[in-house]
C-alpha cells in the first residue's frame, strides 16, 4: 500500500526543509520537497535526495555493539538489554565511587537538531549534576555580536531578501550551504537587484553574483569600518541615527581617528576606490540587505567583525528596512519545553544546549582539554550523541588522550564514525524517517513535525527511546536514581514540546494542530521594522555596556586576525563542502578518496608542484595528505580544503586544527566559538610515506 508522510530535514542546515516521503508496504520509495512550504518549494538538495540510500545503507549499524578494545574494530553484537545494563551499572558505579554524578559527561551537537533529540540532555539532567559540553563550534561569535547590537538574536524572513535592491552576500556560500535561498536571490537579480559576494576566493556563490569582492581572511571588520568611514565622509549617514541608536558619536569619532581607507585597502586587499564605490552604492541604495555568513566569524576577531558589519548597516539606515538589514540567523522559534528537564533560559539562549546551573559546563570547543583538566571529580564516562568530535573538532591530539583515559565511552549514531571507533558501546539510532520529532529553523520561520514513515531499521531506536530505556534501567537497578521518564509516547512528548510561547507564535489553539502540516511563525517579515530594539537602551547600540560587562570592547573596532608562524606560512581555510554535511557524507558510503587542496598555481609552482600532484600539508599538530587542484582566485598565502569525512585509515583534516577560540560567544551561547580559520600549515612535496598521526587508531 502506498502512503505519504511528512518530515523535516534534521541536519544542521539553514534550510531545514519540509519533506514528503512515499512508502510502499512500509518501504521508503521516494522523498520530495514539500511544494506547500514557501522556502523548500518542492525542491531538495542532493543530500536529501540520497536519504533513502542512507536509511538502507549496508554500512548503517542495525544493532547495539560492544568493542573489546577501543580503536580495535573488534566489535561484537550485543542485545539492547546487555548494552543498557552495562551503561546503567557504569553510571551507578561511578556515582558511588566518586560520590557525585559529575564524572558523567555528555557531548552532543548537531547530528540531529530535533526537539526530541534534547532527550539526551534531559536524561543527564534526570541523573543529577553532570559534565556538559556547552556553546557551539559553529556560530557563537556572530550570535553574540547581534545580541549585543540588537539586544536579541533574530533575522528577517529569508523571503524578505526578495525586496532588496542590493544584496551583499558576505562570508556566506548559499550556493552550497543554503541552496533554497538561491532562487530568491536569482529572482531578485532578474528584477534588477545587484548582488555582490564578499569572500576570500571565488566561491560557488561569488561565481553566481554580479560582483566578487576578494577580502583577505579575517579582515572584513576593517573593510566594514572603512566603508562606514566613507559613509560619514560623504554625508551618507541615516539622518535618523540620533533617534534610534546609542553611541554613534563615539563610533564616528573612532572611525575618524582610527580608520584610514588607504590603510584598510592595504590590509583587506580591497582597493581604496572599490571601498569608496561599494560604500556609496550601499549608502544610496534602499533597501539593501547584507547576509553575513558563519564563514567570516570563524576567527579570533569574528564577533567584532560582525559588530562592524551591523554598525555599517545601521549607519546607512538599512536596519529595519523591508528587504534590508543585516541577516545572520535567529532563535525566535526555538521555544521548546526542553522535555521538562533542561533549564528553560538556557534552552532559549541556545537551541541545542540544555543544562542546569549545577552542571559542570565545558566549552565544546575546548572540551577535550577541559575534560582532561577536570579533577574532584574527574570525567570518567563520556556519551557522544549526534556528534563526531574526532572528525569535527580541533585539538584532536587531546581528544585522543581523553579517549584513552576515560573509563567508559558510549556513542549513539547511525554509522561507525571516526568517533565511534573510540566507543566501548555503540547504540544504533533511527533516522528521521523512523521517529517522531519537532523542528525549528535558525534561518526561516517555519516549525514542523517529523513523522515516522517506516519501522525502525534493524534494532535501531530514537534518541528519546534510548533515554527512556536508560532511565528505566537505572531505576530498575537503583530506584529513584533518574527522574527522566522511563517510557512514553514520542508523539505525546512532541506535543508537550510546544510551549505556550511557541503555540502563540504559531497561532495554535491546541498543540495537535501542528500535526497536520508545518506552520510559519507569526513574526514580522522584516525584523526591527519599528526600530525598537531589545538592548538595555532600547536602541541599536554602537556603544554597548553589555559588551563591556562581558569583557569585550564597547564599540565595534578592528583587531587583526592571527598571523602565521614562520614554519607554517599558509592559512588553511576549511569551509563547508557542497556534498557533505559536516562529517556526514552524501551519498552515504561514498567518502571522497582523500582531500583536494585548492591552491594558487603560482604557489604550487614555487614548490615545484603540478596540478594533481600528491603533497602534504602539515604543522606542529600533524600532517594530512592532499592532492593539488588549481584555483586562480585563491591568494598565494592561503590554501583551501572543503571539509568532508575521511576514510578511517586516513589522517583527518582536523588534526591540523588548534582550538583557538573566537572573541565572543559567552553571552548568548555560553562559551566562545571556534576560530577554525586561524589554522596555519606548510606545504610539502611528498617523498616516501606519509606520517600517520593521532588520533587515528
Ligand atoms: N575543519 C572544519 N571543522 C569543522 C567545520 C568546518 O567548517 N571545518 N565546521 C564546524 C561546524 S560549523 C559544525 S556545526 C560542526 C559540526 O560537527 P557535529 O556536530 O559533530 O556534526 P555532524 O558531523 O553533522 O554530525 C555528527 C554525527 O551525528 C550523527 N547523527 C545524525 N543523526 C543523528 C541522530 O538522530 N541521533 C544521533 N545520536 N546521531 C545522529 C551523524 O551520523 C554524525 O556522525 O563541525 C565543525 N567542524
Ligand atoms: N552543503 C553543505 N551545507 C551546509 C553544511 C555543509 O557541511 N555542507 N554545513 C551547515 C553548517 S553546520 C553551517 S555552519 C553552514 C555554514 O554555511 P556558511 O554560512 O555559508 O559558512 P561557511 O561555509 O563556513 O563559509 C562561507 C564562506 O565564507 C568564506 N570565508 C571564510 N573566511 C572568510 C573571511 O575571512 N571573509 C569572508 N568574506 N569570507 C570568508 C568561505 O570561503 C566560504 O565561501 O552551512 C550549513 N549547510
Ligand atoms: S540538507 Fe539542507 S538543503 Fe538539504 S534537504 Fe536538508 S535542510 Fe534542505
Ligand atoms: Mo555549523
PDB file of N, CA, C and O in Angstrom, residues 108-110 112-113 118 121 133 135-136 139 334 346-347 350-354:
ATOM      1  N   UNK A 108      27.017  16.642  22.964  1.00  0.00           N
ATOM      2  CA  UNK A 108      26.033  16.451  21.898  1.00  0.00           C
ATOM      3  C   UNK A 108      25.970  17.736  21.089  1.00  0.00           C
ATOM      4  O   UNK A 108      26.057  18.823  21.629  1.00  0.00           O
ATOM      5  N   UNK A 109      25.867  17.611  19.777  1.00  0.00           N
ATOM      6  CA  UNK A 109      25.655  18.833  18.995  1.00  0.00           C
ATOM      7  C   UNK A 109      24.727  18.590  17.821  1.00  0.00           C
ATOM      8  O   UNK A 109      23.564  18.302  18.017  1.00  0.00           O
ATOM      9  N   UNK A 110      25.276  18.626  16.607  1.00  0.00           N
ATOM     10  CA  UNK A 110      24.340  18.926  15.520  1.00  0.00           C
ATOM     11  C   UNK A 110      23.966  17.786  14.593  1.00  0.00           C
ATOM     12  O   UNK A 110      23.478  18.023  13.505  1.00  0.00           O
ATOM     13  N   UNK A 112      21.461  15.844  14.787  1.00  0.00           N
ATOM     14  CA  UNK A 112      20.026  15.985  14.564  1.00  0.00           C
ATOM     15  C   UNK A 112      19.519  17.086  15.500  1.00  0.00           C
ATOM     16  O   UNK A 112      19.636  16.967  16.718  1.00  0.00           O
ATOM     17  N   UNK A 113      18.959  18.141  14.907  1.00  0.00           N
ATOM     18  CA  UNK A 113      18.549  19.310  15.689  1.00  0.00           C
ATOM     19  C   UNK A 113      17.101  19.234  16.203  1.00  0.00           C
ATOM     20  O   UNK A 113      16.564  20.221  16.692  1.00  0.00           O
ATOM     21  N   UNK A 118      16.688  16.530  22.299  1.00  0.00           N
ATOM     22  CA  UNK A 118      17.134  17.087  23.578  1.00  0.00           C
ATOM     23  C   UNK A 118      16.942  16.065  24.700  1.00  0.00           C
ATOM     24  O   UNK A 118      17.275  16.327  25.863  1.00  0.00           O
ATOM     25  N   UNK A 121      20.063  15.462  26.784  1.00  0.00           N
ATOM     26  CA  UNK A 121      20.323  16.457  27.830  1.00  0.00           C
ATOM     27  C   UNK A 121      19.384  16.204  29.012  1.00  0.00           C
ATOM     28  O   UNK A 121      19.777  16.263  30.177  1.00  0.00           O
ATOM     29  N   UNK A 133      28.988  19.581  27.524  1.00  0.00           N
ATOM     30  CA  UNK A 133      29.579  20.453  26.505  1.00  0.00           C
ATOM     31  C   UNK A 133      28.598  21.589  26.258  1.00  0.00           C
ATOM     32  O   UNK A 133      27.433  21.350  25.966  1.00  0.00           O
ATOM     33  N   UNK A 135      27.981  25.685  24.432  1.00  0.00           N
ATOM     34  CA  UNK A 135      28.461  26.544  23.356  1.00  0.00           C
ATOM     35  C   UNK A 135      28.292  25.866  22.017  1.00  0.00           C
ATOM     36  O   UNK A 135      27.520  24.904  21.881  1.00  0.00           O
ATOM     37  N   UNK A 136      29.031  26.335  21.031  1.00  0.00           N
ATOM     38  CA  UNK A 136      28.840  25.848  19.663  1.00  0.00           C
ATOM     39  C   UNK A 136      30.125  26.002  18.861  1.00  0.00           C
ATOM     40  O   UNK A 136      30.808  27.017  18.982  1.00  0.00           O
ATOM     41  N   UNK A 139      28.755  29.142  15.300  1.00  0.00           N
ATOM     42  CA  UNK A 139      28.314  30.496  15.001  1.00  0.00           C
ATOM     43  C   UNK A 139      28.342  31.453  16.181  1.00  0.00           C
ATOM     44  O   UNK A 139      27.833  32.570  16.104  1.00  0.00           O
ATOM     45  N   UNK A 334      12.745  28.776  18.541  1.00  0.00           N
ATOM     46  CA  UNK A 334      13.284  27.640  19.315  1.00  0.00           C
ATOM     47  C   UNK A 334      12.744  27.674  20.744  1.00  0.00           C
ATOM     48  O   UNK A 334      13.504  27.685  21.708  1.00  0.00           O
ATOM     49  N   UNK A 346      18.387  28.535  29.514  1.00  0.00           N
ATOM     50  CA  UNK A 346      19.489  28.018  28.701  1.00  0.00           C
ATOM     51  C   UNK A 346      18.958  27.503  27.378  1.00  0.00           C
ATOM     52  O   UNK A 346      19.538  27.732  26.333  1.00  0.00           O
ATOM     53  N   UNK A 347      17.835  26.782  27.442  1.00  0.00           N
ATOM     54  CA  UNK A 347      17.267  26.233  26.223  1.00  0.00           C
ATOM     55  C   UNK A 347      16.943  27.378  25.266  1.00  0.00           C
ATOM     56  O   UNK A 347      17.093  27.253  24.062  1.00  0.00           O
ATOM     57  N   UNK A 350      20.297  28.985  23.701  1.00  0.00           N
ATOM     58  CA  UNK A 350      20.976  28.192  22.697  1.00  0.00           C
ATOM     59  C   UNK A 350      20.110  26.981  22.402  1.00  0.00           C
ATOM     60  O   UNK A 350      19.917  26.136  23.263  1.00  0.00           O
ATOM     61  N   UNK A 351      19.567  26.910  21.206  1.00  0.00           N
ATOM     62  CA  UNK A 351      18.590  25.868  20.917  1.00  0.00           C
ATOM     63  C   UNK A 351      19.080  24.454  21.139  1.00  0.00           C
ATOM     64  O   UNK A 351      18.297  23.560  21.351  1.00  0.00           O
ATOM     65  N   UNK A 352      20.362  24.245  21.092  1.00  0.00           N
ATOM     66  CA  UNK A 352      20.809  22.862  21.160  1.00  0.00           C
ATOM     67  C   UNK A 352      21.518  22.523  22.460  1.00  0.00           C
ATOM     68  O   UNK A 352      22.068  21.466  22.603  1.00  0.00           O
ATOM     69  N   UNK A 353      21.496  23.422  23.406  1.00  0.00           N
ATOM     70  CA  UNK A 353      22.154  23.115  24.667  1.00  0.00           C
ATOM     71  C   UNK A 353      21.171  23.293  25.808  1.00  0.00           C
ATOM     72  O   UNK A 353      20.582  24.345  25.966  1.00  0.00           O
ATOM     73  N   UNK A 354      20.978  22.258  26.559  1.00  0.00           N
ATOM     74  CA  UNK A 354      20.168  22.397  27.758  1.00  0.00           C
ATOM     75  C   UNK A 354      21.021  21.961  28.921  1.00  0.00           C
ATOM     76  O   UNK A 354      21.553  20.859  28.914  1.00  0.00           O
TER      77      UNK A 354
END
